[in-house]
XYZ file of C-alpha atoms in Angstrom:
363
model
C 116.616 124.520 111.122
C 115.519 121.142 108.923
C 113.875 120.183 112.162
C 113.168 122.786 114.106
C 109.327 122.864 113.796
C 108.983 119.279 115.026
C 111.452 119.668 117.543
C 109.589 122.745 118.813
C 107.371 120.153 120.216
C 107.489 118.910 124.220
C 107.051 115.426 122.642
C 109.919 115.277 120.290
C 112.316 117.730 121.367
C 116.011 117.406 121.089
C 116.061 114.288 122.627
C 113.712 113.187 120.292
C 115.323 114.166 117.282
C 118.651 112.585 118.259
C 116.537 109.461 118.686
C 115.112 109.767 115.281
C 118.455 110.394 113.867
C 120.194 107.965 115.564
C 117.233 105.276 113.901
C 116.864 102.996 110.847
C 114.401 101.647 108.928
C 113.129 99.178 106.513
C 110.711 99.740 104.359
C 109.394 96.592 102.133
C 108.401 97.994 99.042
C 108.380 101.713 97.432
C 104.754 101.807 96.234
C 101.369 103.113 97.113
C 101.796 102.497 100.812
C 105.807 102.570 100.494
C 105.541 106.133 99.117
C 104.617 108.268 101.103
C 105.658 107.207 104.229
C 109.287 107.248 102.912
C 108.666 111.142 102.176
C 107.962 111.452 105.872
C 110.050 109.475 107.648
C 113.253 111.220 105.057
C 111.978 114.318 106.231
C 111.365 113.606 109.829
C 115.099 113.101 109.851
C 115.222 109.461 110.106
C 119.003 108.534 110.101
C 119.318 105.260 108.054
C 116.726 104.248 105.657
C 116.318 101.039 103.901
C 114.512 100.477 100.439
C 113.710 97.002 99.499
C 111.556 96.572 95.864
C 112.472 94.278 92.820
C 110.028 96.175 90.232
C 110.241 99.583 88.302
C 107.949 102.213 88.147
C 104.942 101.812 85.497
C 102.931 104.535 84.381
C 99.668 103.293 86.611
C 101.531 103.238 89.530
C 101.661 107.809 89.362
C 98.425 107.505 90.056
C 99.534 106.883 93.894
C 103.317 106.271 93.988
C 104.073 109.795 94.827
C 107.657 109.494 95.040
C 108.381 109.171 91.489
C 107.582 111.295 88.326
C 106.776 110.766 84.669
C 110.411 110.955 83.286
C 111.508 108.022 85.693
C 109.205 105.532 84.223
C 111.039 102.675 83.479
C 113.420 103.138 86.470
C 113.801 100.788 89.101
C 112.036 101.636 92.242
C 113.995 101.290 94.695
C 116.897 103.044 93.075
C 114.729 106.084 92.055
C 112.844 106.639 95.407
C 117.010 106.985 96.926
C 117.096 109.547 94.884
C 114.110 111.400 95.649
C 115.096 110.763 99.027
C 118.757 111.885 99.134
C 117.063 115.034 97.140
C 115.044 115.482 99.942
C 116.813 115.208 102.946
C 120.760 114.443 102.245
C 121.905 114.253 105.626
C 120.531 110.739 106.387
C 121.704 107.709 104.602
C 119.545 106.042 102.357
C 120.438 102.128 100.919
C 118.445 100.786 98.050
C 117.542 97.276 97.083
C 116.819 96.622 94.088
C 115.736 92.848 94.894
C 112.656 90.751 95.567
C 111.862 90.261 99.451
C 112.490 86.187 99.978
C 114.093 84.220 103.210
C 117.376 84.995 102.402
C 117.064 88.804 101.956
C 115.000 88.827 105.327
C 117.830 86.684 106.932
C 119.791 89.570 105.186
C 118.138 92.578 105.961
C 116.038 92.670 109.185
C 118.707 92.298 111.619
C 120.356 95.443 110.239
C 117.569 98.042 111.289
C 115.595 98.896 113.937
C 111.973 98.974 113.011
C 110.145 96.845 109.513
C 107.921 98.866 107.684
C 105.117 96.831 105.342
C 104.167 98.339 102.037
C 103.478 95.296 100.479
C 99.416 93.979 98.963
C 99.775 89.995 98.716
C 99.575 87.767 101.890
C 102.320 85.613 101.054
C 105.210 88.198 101.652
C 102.801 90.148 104.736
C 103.601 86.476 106.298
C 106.993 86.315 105.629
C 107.709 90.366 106.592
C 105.815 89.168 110.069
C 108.071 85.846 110.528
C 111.424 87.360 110.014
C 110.160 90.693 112.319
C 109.653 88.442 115.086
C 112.498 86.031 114.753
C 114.895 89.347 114.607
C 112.733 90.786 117.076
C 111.991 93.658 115.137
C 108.465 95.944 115.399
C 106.280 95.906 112.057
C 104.311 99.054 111.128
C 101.444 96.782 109.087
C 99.460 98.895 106.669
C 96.774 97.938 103.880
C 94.465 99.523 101.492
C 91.950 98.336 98.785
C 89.514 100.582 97.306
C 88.458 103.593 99.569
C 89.617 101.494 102.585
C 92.511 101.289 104.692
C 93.608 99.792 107.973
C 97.169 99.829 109.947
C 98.402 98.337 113.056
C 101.607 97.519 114.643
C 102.678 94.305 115.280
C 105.216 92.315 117.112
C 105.943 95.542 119.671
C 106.916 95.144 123.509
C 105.552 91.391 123.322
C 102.039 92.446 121.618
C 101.102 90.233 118.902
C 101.925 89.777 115.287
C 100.289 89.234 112.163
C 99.767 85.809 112.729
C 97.786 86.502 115.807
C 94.971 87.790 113.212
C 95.544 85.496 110.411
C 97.518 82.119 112.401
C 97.668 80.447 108.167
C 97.951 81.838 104.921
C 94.512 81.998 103.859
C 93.266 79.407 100.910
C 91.987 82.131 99.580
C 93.406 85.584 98.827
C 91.909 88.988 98.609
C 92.750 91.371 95.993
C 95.128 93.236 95.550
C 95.297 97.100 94.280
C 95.449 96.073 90.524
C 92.705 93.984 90.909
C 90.251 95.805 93.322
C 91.291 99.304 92.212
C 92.719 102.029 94.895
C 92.255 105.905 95.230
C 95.340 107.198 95.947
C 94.890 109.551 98.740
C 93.359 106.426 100.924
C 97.048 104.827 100.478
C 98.831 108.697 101.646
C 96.740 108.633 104.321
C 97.404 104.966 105.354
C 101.079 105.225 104.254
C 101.402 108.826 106.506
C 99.514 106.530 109.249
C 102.262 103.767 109.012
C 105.340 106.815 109.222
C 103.445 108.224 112.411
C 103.673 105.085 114.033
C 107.073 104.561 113.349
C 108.233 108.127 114.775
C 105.731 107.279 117.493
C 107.729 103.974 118.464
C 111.057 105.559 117.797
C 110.583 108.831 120.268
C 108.779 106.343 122.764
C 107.101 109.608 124.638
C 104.788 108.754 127.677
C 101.975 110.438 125.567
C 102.183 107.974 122.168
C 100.275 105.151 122.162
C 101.244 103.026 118.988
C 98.671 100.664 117.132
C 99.937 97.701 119.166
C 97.417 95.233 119.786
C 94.747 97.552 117.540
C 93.822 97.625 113.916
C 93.035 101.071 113.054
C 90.515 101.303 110.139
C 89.365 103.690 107.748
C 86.630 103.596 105.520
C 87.577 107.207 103.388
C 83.668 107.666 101.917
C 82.368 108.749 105.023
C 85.778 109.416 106.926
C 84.834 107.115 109.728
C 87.683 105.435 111.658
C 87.172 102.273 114.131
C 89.660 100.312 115.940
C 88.916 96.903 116.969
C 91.365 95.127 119.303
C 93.669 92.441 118.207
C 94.312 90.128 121.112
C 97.939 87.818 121.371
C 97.480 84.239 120.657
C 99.191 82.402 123.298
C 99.274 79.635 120.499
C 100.247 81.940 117.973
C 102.890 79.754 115.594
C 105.708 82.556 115.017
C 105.204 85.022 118.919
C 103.098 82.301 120.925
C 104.220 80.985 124.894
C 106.350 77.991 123.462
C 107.773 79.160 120.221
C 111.404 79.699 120.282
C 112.216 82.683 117.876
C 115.681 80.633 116.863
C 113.554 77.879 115.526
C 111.233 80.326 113.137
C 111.620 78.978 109.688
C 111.355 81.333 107.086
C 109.380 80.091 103.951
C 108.770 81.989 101.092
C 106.551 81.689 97.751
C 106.000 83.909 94.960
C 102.476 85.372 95.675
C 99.905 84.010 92.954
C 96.687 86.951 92.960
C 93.428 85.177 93.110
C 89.658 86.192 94.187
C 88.042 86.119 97.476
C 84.889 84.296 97.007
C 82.335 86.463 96.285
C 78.549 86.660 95.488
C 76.750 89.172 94.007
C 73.843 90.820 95.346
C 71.487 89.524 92.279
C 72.638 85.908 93.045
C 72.283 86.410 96.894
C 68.555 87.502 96.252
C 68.300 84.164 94.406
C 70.036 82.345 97.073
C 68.637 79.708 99.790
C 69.438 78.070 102.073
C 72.022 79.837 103.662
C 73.058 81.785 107.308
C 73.499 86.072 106.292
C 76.013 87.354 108.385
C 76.362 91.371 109.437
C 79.756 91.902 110.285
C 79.630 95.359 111.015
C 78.890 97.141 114.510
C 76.340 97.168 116.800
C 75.477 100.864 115.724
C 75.840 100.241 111.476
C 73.132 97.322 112.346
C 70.856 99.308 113.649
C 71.012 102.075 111.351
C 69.906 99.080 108.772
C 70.733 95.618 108.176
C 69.292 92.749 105.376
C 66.352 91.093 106.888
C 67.021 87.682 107.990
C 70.758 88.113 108.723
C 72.333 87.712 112.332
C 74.435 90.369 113.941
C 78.316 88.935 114.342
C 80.182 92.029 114.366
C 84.230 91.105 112.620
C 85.527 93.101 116.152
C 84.181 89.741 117.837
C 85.477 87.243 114.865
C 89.140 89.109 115.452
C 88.939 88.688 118.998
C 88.267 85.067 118.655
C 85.040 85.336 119.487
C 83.791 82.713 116.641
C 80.247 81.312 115.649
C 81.272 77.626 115.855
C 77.532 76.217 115.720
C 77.609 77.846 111.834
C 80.639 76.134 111.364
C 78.897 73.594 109.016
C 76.455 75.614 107.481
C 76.579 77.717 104.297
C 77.598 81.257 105.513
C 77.617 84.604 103.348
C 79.183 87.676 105.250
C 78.736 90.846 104.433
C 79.562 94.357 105.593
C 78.858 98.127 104.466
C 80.508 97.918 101.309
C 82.609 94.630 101.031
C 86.288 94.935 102.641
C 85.502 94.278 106.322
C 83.209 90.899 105.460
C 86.164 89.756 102.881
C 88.696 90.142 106.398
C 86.148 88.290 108.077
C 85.534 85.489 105.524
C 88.971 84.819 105.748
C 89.508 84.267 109.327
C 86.780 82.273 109.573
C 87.758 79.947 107.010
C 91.076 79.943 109.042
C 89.082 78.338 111.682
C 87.333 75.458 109.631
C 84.469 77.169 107.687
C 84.209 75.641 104.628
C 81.679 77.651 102.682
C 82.117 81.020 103.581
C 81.146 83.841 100.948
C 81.346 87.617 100.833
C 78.788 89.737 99.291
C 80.111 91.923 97.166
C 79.325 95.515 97.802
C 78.129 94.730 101.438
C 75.036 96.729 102.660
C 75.224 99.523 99.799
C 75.677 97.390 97.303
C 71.662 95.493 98.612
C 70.358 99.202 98.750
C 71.271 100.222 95.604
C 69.891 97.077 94.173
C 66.146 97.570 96.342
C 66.629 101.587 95.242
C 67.012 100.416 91.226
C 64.261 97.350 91.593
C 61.722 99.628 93.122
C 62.360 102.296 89.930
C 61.622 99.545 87.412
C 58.154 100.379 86.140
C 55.866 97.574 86.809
């Protein structure tokens, strides 16, 4: 009865459920993104579920860590969501590690399930979650939030490409994460929920699913308007590209040190000169409105590749409707040899509130 509802579907079925059951999976970190997608995978009757996360729960992580409650506070994560989980659902089996992701617990880990899941906020272990998923050829369910935006994709799956397809380095500079940008907690459920559909998507494998692979799904939760822009494979990618021999993938690990995206705001852009303006949003946001003097480049073309290399050596300032997209897009172009590249802060909404507040000043 558990799973009769879902099986009750032509999709799943009992076929699909056995699948499901017969599954494992991995899931880096317990948090915002971590969360909920644990509650639905445990309930979707996933048979083997792996928790890996080093730190215990803090009182600003209720907020959005649904898993947990105020009388655990203090508890380790991982240790905690198992039993939440085993509460939940104690048919499957659910293993706990209460450790920090590095090369040796990925070397560790990832060969012993099926499918990664990514509920991490720092680049430096996103690159080291995509290196290890590849060398153990292993799909990733990528998710990420900041603010009231989210995006997800899936990477590494049937020879699509990975991470480093997007972002080939680890950018120089790194954008917040959710302590430092802020996050409303519904945006990560609905990212995290996102990132457990996927998963049950790849597991069943039904002719009518059609995972993110090869597509970054993105939500902007103000105006509930989704996009997805197409992520094509690098044939020169350095961890899934033509020549690169999985057994040779080295896996190299730092802790991740939070620092700033640089950013302008609008009151020092309006002083600014000198510079190229950017619009990296779509062809349809631009002509709704746009900042006079700036040139159309929409990120969907900058993630395809498609890169302004006659800017290359100018001063550039990106911006987008309200400042996550043209962050994404300051950082792969800085990937590709831009050495001034700014984000405004706020994007678009940010410059009309600013024209909305200057024309109320009385004169």
């Amino acid at each position: 009865m558990r799973y009769s509802r879902q099986k009750n579907l032509l999709e799943i079925g009992d076929i699909g459920q056995q699948k499901l059951l017969k599954s494992s999976v991995l899931c880096i970190g317990a948090g915002g993104l971590g969360s909920p997608a644990l509650l639905y995978l445990a309930a979707a009757g996933i048979g083997r579920i792996g928790i890996i996360d080093f730190d215990r729960i803090d009182e600003s992580n209720l907020q959005r860590q649904i898993i947990f409650s105020t009388s655990a506070l203090g508890q380790s994560k991982a240790s905690e969501a198992k039993k939440n989980l085993s509460a939940l659902n104690p048919t499957i089996q659910i293993d706990a590690y209460n450790e920090e992701l590095d090369s040796e617990s990925a070397a560790r880990l990832f060969p012993l399930y099926d499918i990664i899941l990514d509920g991490t906020d720092n680049f430096e272990t996103k690159f080291l979650i995509n290196d290890a998923a590849i060398k153990y050829g292993k799909p990733l369910i990528y998710g990420a939030i900041q603010g009231f935006d989210g995006q997800a994709s899936v990477f590494g799956y049937k020879g699509g490409p990975c991470y480093r397809c997007l972002y080939p380095q680890k950018p120089k500079a790194q954008i917040m994460n959710c302590a430092e940008a802020g996050v409303i907690g519904a945006v990560a459920g609905i990212v995290g929920i996102t990132q457990a559909l996927q998963t049950i998507q790849i597991i069943v494998d039904h002719d009518s699913f059609h995972p993110l692979a090869g597509k970054m799904w993105m939500i902007d939760s103000r105006t509930m308007e989704t996009r997805i822009l197409n992520i094509p494979k690098n044939p020169k990618c350095p961890s899934c590209g033509h020549k690169t021999n999985k057994d040779n993938i080295i896996l190299q690990y730092t802790s991740p040190v939070c620092s700033f995206t640089a950013e302008i705001s609008v009151t020092d852009l309006q002083g600014r000169h000198g510079h190229l303006l950017i619009d990296v949003r779509e062809q349809d946001e631009w002509d709704n409105g746009h900042i006079n003097g700036a040139i159309l480049w929409p990120l969907s073309r900058i993630a395809n590749g498609d890169i302004p290399e006659e800017m290359r050596d100018e001063e550039v300032i990106v911006y987008c409707q309200r400042g996550a997209r043209s962050l994404q897009a300051a950082t792969i172009l800085k990937e590709h040899g831009f050495a001034d590249v700014t984000s405004l802060s706020g994007g678009y909404i940010a410059w009309l509130e600013s024209l909305k507040l200057s024309s109320e000043v009385p004169s």
